[in-house]
mmCIF file of C-alpha atoms in Angstrom:
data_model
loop_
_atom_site.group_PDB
_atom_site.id
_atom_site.type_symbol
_atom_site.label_atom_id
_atom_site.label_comp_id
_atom_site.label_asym_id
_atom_site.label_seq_id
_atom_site.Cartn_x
_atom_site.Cartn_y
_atom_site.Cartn_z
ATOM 1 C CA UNK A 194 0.737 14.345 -6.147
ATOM 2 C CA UNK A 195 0.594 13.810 -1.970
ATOM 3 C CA UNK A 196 -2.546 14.674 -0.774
ATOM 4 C CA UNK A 197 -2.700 16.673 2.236
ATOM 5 C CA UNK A 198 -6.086 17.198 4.625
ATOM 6 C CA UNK A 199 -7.031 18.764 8.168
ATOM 7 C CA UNK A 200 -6.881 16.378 10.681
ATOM 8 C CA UNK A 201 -10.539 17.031 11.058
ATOM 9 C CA UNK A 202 -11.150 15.510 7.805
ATOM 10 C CA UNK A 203 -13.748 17.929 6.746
ATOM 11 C CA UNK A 204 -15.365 17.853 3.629
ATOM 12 C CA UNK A 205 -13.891 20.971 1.784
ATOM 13 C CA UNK A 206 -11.846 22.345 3.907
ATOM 14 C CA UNK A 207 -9.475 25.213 2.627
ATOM 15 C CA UNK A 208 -6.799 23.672 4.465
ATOM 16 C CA UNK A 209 -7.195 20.221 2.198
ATOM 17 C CA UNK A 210 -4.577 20.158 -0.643
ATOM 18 C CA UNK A 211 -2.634 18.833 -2.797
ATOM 19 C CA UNK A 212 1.337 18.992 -2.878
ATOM 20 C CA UNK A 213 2.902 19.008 -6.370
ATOM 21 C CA UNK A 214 6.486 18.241 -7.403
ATOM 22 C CA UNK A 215 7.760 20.645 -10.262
ATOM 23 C CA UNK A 216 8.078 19.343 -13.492
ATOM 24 C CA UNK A 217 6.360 16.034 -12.415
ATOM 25 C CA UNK A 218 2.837 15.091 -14.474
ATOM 26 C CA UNK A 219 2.305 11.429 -13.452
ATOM 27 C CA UNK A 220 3.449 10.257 -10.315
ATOM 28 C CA UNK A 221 2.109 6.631 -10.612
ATOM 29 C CA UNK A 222 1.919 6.882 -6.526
ATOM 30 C CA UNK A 223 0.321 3.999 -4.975
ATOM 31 C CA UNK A 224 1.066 3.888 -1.150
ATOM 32 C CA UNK A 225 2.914 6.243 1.378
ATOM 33 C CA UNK A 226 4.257 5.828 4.768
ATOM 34 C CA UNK A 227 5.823 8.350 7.372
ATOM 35 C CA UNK A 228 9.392 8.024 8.426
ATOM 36 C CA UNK A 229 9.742 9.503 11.761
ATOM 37 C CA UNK A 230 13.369 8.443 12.298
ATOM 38 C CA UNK A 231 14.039 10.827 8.948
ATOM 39 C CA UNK A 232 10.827 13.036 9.243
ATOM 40 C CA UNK A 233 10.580 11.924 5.429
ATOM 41 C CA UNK A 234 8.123 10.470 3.206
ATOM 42 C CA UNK A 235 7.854 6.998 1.509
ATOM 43 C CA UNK A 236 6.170 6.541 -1.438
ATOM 44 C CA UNK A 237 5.697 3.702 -3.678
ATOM 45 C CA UNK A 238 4.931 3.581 -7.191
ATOM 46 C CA UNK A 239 3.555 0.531 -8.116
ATOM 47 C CA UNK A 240 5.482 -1.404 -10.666
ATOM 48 C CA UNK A 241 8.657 0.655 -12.713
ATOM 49 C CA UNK A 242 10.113 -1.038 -16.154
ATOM 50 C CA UNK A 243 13.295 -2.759 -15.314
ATOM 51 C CA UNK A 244 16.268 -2.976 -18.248
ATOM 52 C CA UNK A 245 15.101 -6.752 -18.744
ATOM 53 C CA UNK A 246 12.139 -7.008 -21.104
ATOM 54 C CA UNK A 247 8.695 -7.013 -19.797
ATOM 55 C CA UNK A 248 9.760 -7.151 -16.159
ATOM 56 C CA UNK A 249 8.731 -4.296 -13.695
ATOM 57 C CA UNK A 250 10.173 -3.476 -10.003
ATOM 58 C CA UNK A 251 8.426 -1.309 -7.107
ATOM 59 C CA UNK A 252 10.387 1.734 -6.935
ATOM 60 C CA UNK A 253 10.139 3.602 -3.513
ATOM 61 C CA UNK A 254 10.086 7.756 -3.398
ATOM 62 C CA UNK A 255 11.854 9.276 -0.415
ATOM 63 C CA UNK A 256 10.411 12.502 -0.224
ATOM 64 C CA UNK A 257 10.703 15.822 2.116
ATOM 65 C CA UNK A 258 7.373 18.458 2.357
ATOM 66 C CA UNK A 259 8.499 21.920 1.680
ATOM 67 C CA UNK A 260 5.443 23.699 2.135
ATOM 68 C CA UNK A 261 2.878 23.185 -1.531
ATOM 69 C CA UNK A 262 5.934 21.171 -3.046
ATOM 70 C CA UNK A 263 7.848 18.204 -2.104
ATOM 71 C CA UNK A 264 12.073 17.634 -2.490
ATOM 72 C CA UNK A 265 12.510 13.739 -3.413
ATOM 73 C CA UNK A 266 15.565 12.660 -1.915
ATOM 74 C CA UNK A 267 16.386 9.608 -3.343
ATOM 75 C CA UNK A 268 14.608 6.778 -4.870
ATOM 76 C CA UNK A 269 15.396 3.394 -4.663
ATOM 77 C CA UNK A 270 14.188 0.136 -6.231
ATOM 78 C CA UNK A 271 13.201 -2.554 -4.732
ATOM 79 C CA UNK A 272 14.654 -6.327 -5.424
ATOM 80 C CA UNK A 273 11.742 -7.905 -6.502
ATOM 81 C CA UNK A 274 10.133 -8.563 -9.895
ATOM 82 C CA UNK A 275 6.876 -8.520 -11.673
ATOM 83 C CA UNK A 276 5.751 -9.449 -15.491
ATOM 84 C CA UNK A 277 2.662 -7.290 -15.389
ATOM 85 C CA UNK A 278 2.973 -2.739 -14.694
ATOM 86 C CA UNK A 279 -0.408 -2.447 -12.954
ATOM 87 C CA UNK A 280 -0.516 -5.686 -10.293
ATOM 88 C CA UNK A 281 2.703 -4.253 -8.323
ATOM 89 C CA UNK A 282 3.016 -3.537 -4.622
ATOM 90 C CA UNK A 283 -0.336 -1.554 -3.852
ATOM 91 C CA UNK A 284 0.408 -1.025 -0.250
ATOM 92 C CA UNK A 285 3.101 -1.056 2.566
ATOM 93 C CA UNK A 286 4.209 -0.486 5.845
ATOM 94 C CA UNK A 287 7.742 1.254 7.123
ATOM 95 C CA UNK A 288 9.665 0.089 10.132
ATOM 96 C CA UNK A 289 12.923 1.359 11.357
ATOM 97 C CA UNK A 290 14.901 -0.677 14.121
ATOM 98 C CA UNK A 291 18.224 -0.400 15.382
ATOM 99 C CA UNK A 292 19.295 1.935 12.727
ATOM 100 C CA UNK A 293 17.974 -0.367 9.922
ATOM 101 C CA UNK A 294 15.098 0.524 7.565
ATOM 102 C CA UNK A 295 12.649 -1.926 6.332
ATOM 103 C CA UNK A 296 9.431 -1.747 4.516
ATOM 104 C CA UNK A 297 6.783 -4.111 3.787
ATOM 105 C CA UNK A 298 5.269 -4.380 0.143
ATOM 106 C CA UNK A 299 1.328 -5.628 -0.210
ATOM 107 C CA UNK A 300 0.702 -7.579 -4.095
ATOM 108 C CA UNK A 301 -2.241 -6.371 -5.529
ATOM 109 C CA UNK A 302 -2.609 -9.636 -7.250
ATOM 110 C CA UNK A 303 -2.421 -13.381 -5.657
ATOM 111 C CA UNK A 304 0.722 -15.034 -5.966
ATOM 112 C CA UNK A 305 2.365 -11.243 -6.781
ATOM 113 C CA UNK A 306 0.667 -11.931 -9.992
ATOM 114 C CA UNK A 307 -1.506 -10.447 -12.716
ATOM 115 C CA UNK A 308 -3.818 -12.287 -14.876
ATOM 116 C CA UNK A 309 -6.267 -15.029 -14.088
ATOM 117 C CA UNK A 310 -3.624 -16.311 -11.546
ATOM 118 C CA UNK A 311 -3.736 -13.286 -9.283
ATOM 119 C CA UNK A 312 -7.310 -13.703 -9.159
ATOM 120 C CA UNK A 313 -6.997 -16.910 -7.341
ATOM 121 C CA UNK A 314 -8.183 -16.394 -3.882
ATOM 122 C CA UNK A 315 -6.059 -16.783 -0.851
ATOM 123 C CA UNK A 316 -2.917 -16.336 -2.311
ATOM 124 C CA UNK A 317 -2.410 -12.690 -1.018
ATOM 125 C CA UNK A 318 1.676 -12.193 -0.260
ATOM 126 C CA UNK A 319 3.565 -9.035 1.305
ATOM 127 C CA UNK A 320 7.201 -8.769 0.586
ATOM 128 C CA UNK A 321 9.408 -7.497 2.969
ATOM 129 C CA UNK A 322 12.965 -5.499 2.508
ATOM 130 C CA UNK A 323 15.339 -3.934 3.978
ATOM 131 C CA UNK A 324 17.375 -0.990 2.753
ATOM 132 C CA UNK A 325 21.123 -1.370 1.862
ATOM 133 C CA UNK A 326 23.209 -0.097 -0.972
ATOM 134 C CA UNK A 327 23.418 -2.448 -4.115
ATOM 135 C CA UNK A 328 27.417 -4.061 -5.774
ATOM 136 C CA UNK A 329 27.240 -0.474 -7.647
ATOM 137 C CA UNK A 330 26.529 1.707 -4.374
ATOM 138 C CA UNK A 331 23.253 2.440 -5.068
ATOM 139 C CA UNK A 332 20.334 2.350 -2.902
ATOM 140 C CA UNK A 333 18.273 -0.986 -3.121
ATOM 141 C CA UNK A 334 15.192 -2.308 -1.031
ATOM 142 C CA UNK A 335 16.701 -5.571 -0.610
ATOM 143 C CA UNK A 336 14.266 -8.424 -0.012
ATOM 144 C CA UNK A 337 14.482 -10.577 3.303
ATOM 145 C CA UNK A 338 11.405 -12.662 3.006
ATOM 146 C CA UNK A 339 7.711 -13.691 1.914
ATOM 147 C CA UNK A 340 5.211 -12.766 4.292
ATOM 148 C CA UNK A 341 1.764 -14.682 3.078
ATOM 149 C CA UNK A 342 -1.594 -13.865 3.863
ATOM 150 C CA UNK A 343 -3.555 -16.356 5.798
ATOM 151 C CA UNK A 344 -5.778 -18.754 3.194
ATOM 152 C CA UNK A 345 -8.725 -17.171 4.652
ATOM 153 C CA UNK A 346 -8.130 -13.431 3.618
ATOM 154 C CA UNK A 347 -9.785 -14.742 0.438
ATOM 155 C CA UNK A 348 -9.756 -11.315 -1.525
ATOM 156 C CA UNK A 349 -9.305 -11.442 -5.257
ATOM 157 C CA UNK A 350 -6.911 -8.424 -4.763
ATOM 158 C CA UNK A 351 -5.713 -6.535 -2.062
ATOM 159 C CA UNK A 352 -5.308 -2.810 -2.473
ATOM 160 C CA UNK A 353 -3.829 -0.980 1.099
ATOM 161 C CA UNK A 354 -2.483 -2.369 4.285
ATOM 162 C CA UNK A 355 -2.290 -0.485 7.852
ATOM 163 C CA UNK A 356 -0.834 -1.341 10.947
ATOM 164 C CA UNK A 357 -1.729 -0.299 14.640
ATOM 165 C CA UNK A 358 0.180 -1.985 17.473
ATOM 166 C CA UNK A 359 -0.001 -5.585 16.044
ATOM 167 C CA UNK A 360 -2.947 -5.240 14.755
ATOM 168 C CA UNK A 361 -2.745 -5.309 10.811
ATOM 169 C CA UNK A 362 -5.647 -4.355 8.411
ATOM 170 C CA UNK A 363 -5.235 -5.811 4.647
ATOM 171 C CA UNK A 364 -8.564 -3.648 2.579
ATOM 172 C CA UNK A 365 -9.846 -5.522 -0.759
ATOM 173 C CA UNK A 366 -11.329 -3.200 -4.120
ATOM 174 C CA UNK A 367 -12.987 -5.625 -5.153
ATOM 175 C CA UNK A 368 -14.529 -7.388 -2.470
ATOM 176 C CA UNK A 369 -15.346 -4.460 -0.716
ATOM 177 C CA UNK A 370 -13.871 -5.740 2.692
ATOM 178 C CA UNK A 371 -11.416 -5.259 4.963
ATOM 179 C CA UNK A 372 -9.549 -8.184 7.157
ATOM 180 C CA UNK A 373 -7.912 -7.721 10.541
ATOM 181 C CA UNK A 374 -5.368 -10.023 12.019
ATOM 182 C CA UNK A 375 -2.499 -10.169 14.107
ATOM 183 C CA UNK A 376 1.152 -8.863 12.858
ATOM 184 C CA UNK A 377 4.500 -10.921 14.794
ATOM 185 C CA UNK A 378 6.968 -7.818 13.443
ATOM 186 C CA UNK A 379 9.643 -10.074 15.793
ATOM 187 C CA UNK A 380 9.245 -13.234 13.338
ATOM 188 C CA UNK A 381 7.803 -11.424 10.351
ATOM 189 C CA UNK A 382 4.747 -13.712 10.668
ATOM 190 C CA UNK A 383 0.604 -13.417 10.588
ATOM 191 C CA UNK A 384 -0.638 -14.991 13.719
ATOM 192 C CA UNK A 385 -4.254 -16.757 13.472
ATOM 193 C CA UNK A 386 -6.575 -16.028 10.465
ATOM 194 C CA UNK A 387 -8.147 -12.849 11.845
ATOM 195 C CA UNK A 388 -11.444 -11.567 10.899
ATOM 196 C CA UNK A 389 -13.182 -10.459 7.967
ATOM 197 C CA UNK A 390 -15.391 -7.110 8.020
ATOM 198 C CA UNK A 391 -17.419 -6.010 4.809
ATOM 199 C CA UNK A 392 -18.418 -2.405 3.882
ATOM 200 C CA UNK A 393 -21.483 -1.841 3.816
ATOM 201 C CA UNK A 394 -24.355 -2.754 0.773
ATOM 202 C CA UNK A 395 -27.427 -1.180 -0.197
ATOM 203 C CA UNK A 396 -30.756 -2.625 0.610
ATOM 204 C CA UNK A 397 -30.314 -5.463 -2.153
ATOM 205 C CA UNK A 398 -27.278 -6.563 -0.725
ATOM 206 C CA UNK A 399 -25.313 -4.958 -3.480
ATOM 207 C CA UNK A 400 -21.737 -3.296 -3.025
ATOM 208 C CA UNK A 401 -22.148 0.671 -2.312
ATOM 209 C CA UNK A 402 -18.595 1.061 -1.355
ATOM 210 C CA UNK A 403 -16.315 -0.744 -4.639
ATOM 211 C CA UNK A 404 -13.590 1.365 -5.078
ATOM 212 C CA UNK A 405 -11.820 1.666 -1.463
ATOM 213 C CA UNK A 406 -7.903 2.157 -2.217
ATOM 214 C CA UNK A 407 -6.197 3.242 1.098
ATOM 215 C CA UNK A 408 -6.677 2.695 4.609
ATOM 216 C CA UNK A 409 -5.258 3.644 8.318
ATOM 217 C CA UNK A 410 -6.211 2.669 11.481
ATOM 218 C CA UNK A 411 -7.346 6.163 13.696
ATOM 219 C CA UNK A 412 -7.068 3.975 16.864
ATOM 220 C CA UNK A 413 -7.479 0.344 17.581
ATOM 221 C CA UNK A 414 -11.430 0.676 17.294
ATOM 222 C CA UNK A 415 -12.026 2.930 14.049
ATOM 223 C CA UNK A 416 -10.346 2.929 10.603
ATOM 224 C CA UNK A 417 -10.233 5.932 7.728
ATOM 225 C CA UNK A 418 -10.260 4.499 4.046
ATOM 226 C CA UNK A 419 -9.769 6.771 0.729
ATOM 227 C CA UNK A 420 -11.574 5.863 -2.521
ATOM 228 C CA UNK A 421 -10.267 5.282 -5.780
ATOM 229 C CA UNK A 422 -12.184 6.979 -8.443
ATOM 230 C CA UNK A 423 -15.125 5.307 -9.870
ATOM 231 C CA UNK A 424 -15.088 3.675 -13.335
ATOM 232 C CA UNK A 425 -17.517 4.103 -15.612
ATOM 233 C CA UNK A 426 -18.042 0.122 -16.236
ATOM 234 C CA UNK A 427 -18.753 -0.133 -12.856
ATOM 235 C CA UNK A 428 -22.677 -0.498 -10.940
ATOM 236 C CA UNK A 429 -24.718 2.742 -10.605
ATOM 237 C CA UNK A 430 -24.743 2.026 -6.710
ATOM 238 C CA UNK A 431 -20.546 2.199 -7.238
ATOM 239 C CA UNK A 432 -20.894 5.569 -8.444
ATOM 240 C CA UNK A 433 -23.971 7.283 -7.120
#
């Protein structure tokens, strides 16, 4: 499913929707970006099995609105690898430049890994690609390069990216925070640590806000986030 709201964001709002592709149950969506050079859709699902055992690839969703329903276009994978289906690419950001696409890919995990070694902090990664056509003629997200996290965006996992200008917003689930820092798209580097912001806690100091999935910057000042849905494991104060 896309979800689709008024651009005043009102709670409720008839005009607030969801857009549905026939036939399709489970979209495993876990980021989208806007492609104004193709007035398309970009939408990543996470982690897709690969023909190798227990490998998984980010597959990206080129999609066209047609009123309630979507058209996918094509879908492409991209050339990069994980061994675990839920610590894939969580977020990402679309560029277009000279006639040549690129997207960059956030890691959920540390290292681009699951397991106790994505949970080592200050290890986030994005993975940037660019899209050509693979030996076979099919489309491919070809990878260019590694672009790390500075050490002190220590997040145990990272869960949206958003980009305004240069400025470049990487939002943790679990830490309930979001960083801002600098973006070089020229060198495809982070400049300077940046700044860490947490959401706001309760009166105990206790996470309110512990499921924050998505985020986009309105202008340079203010940010929107979306929430995942709570778990039932998780604090009353999460769910409340």
């Amino acid at each position: 499913f896309i979800g689709k709201t008024d651009e005043m964001f009102e709670y409720r709002d008839p005009a607030n929707s969801l857009i549905t592709h026939p036939g399709e149950e489970e979209s495993d969506f876990e980021a989208i970006q806007y492609s104004d050079d193709t007035d398309t859709f970009l939408i990543v699902r996470e982690a897709v099995p690969t023909e190798e055992d227990e490998t998984y690839t980010p597959s990206i969703v080129e999609a066209q609105l047609k009123g309630d329903t979507y058209k996918i276009l094509q879908e492409c994978q991209a050339d990069y690898t994980f061994d675990n289906d839920s610590k894939g690419w969580e977020g990402g950001l679309y560029f277009s430049r000279n006639g040549k696409r690129f997207f960059l890919g956030l890691c959920e995990g540390n290292h681009c890994e699951g397991g106790s070694k994505g949970k080592e902090k200050g290890n986030g990664r994005t993975i940037l690609t660019q899209l050509k056509e693979d030996k076979d003629g099919n489309c491919l997200w070809e990878f260019v390069q590694e672009v790390p996290l500075p050490k002190e965006v220590a997040f145990q996992d990272y869960s949206d990216l958003a980009l305004y200008g240069d400025n470049i917003a990487v939002v943790s689930q679990e830490e309930a925070a979001v960083w801002i820092g600098k973006l070089d798209t020229e060198l495809w580097e982070i400049m300077g640590p940046g700044v860490i912001y947490h959401f706001p806690r309760d009166a105990n100091c206790e996470m309110i806000y512990c499921n924050i999935e998505g985020i986009a910057f309105l202008d340079e000042y203010r940010l929107m986030t979306s929430s995942d849905k709570a778990k039932a494991r998780q604090p009353y104060g999460c769910v409340d």
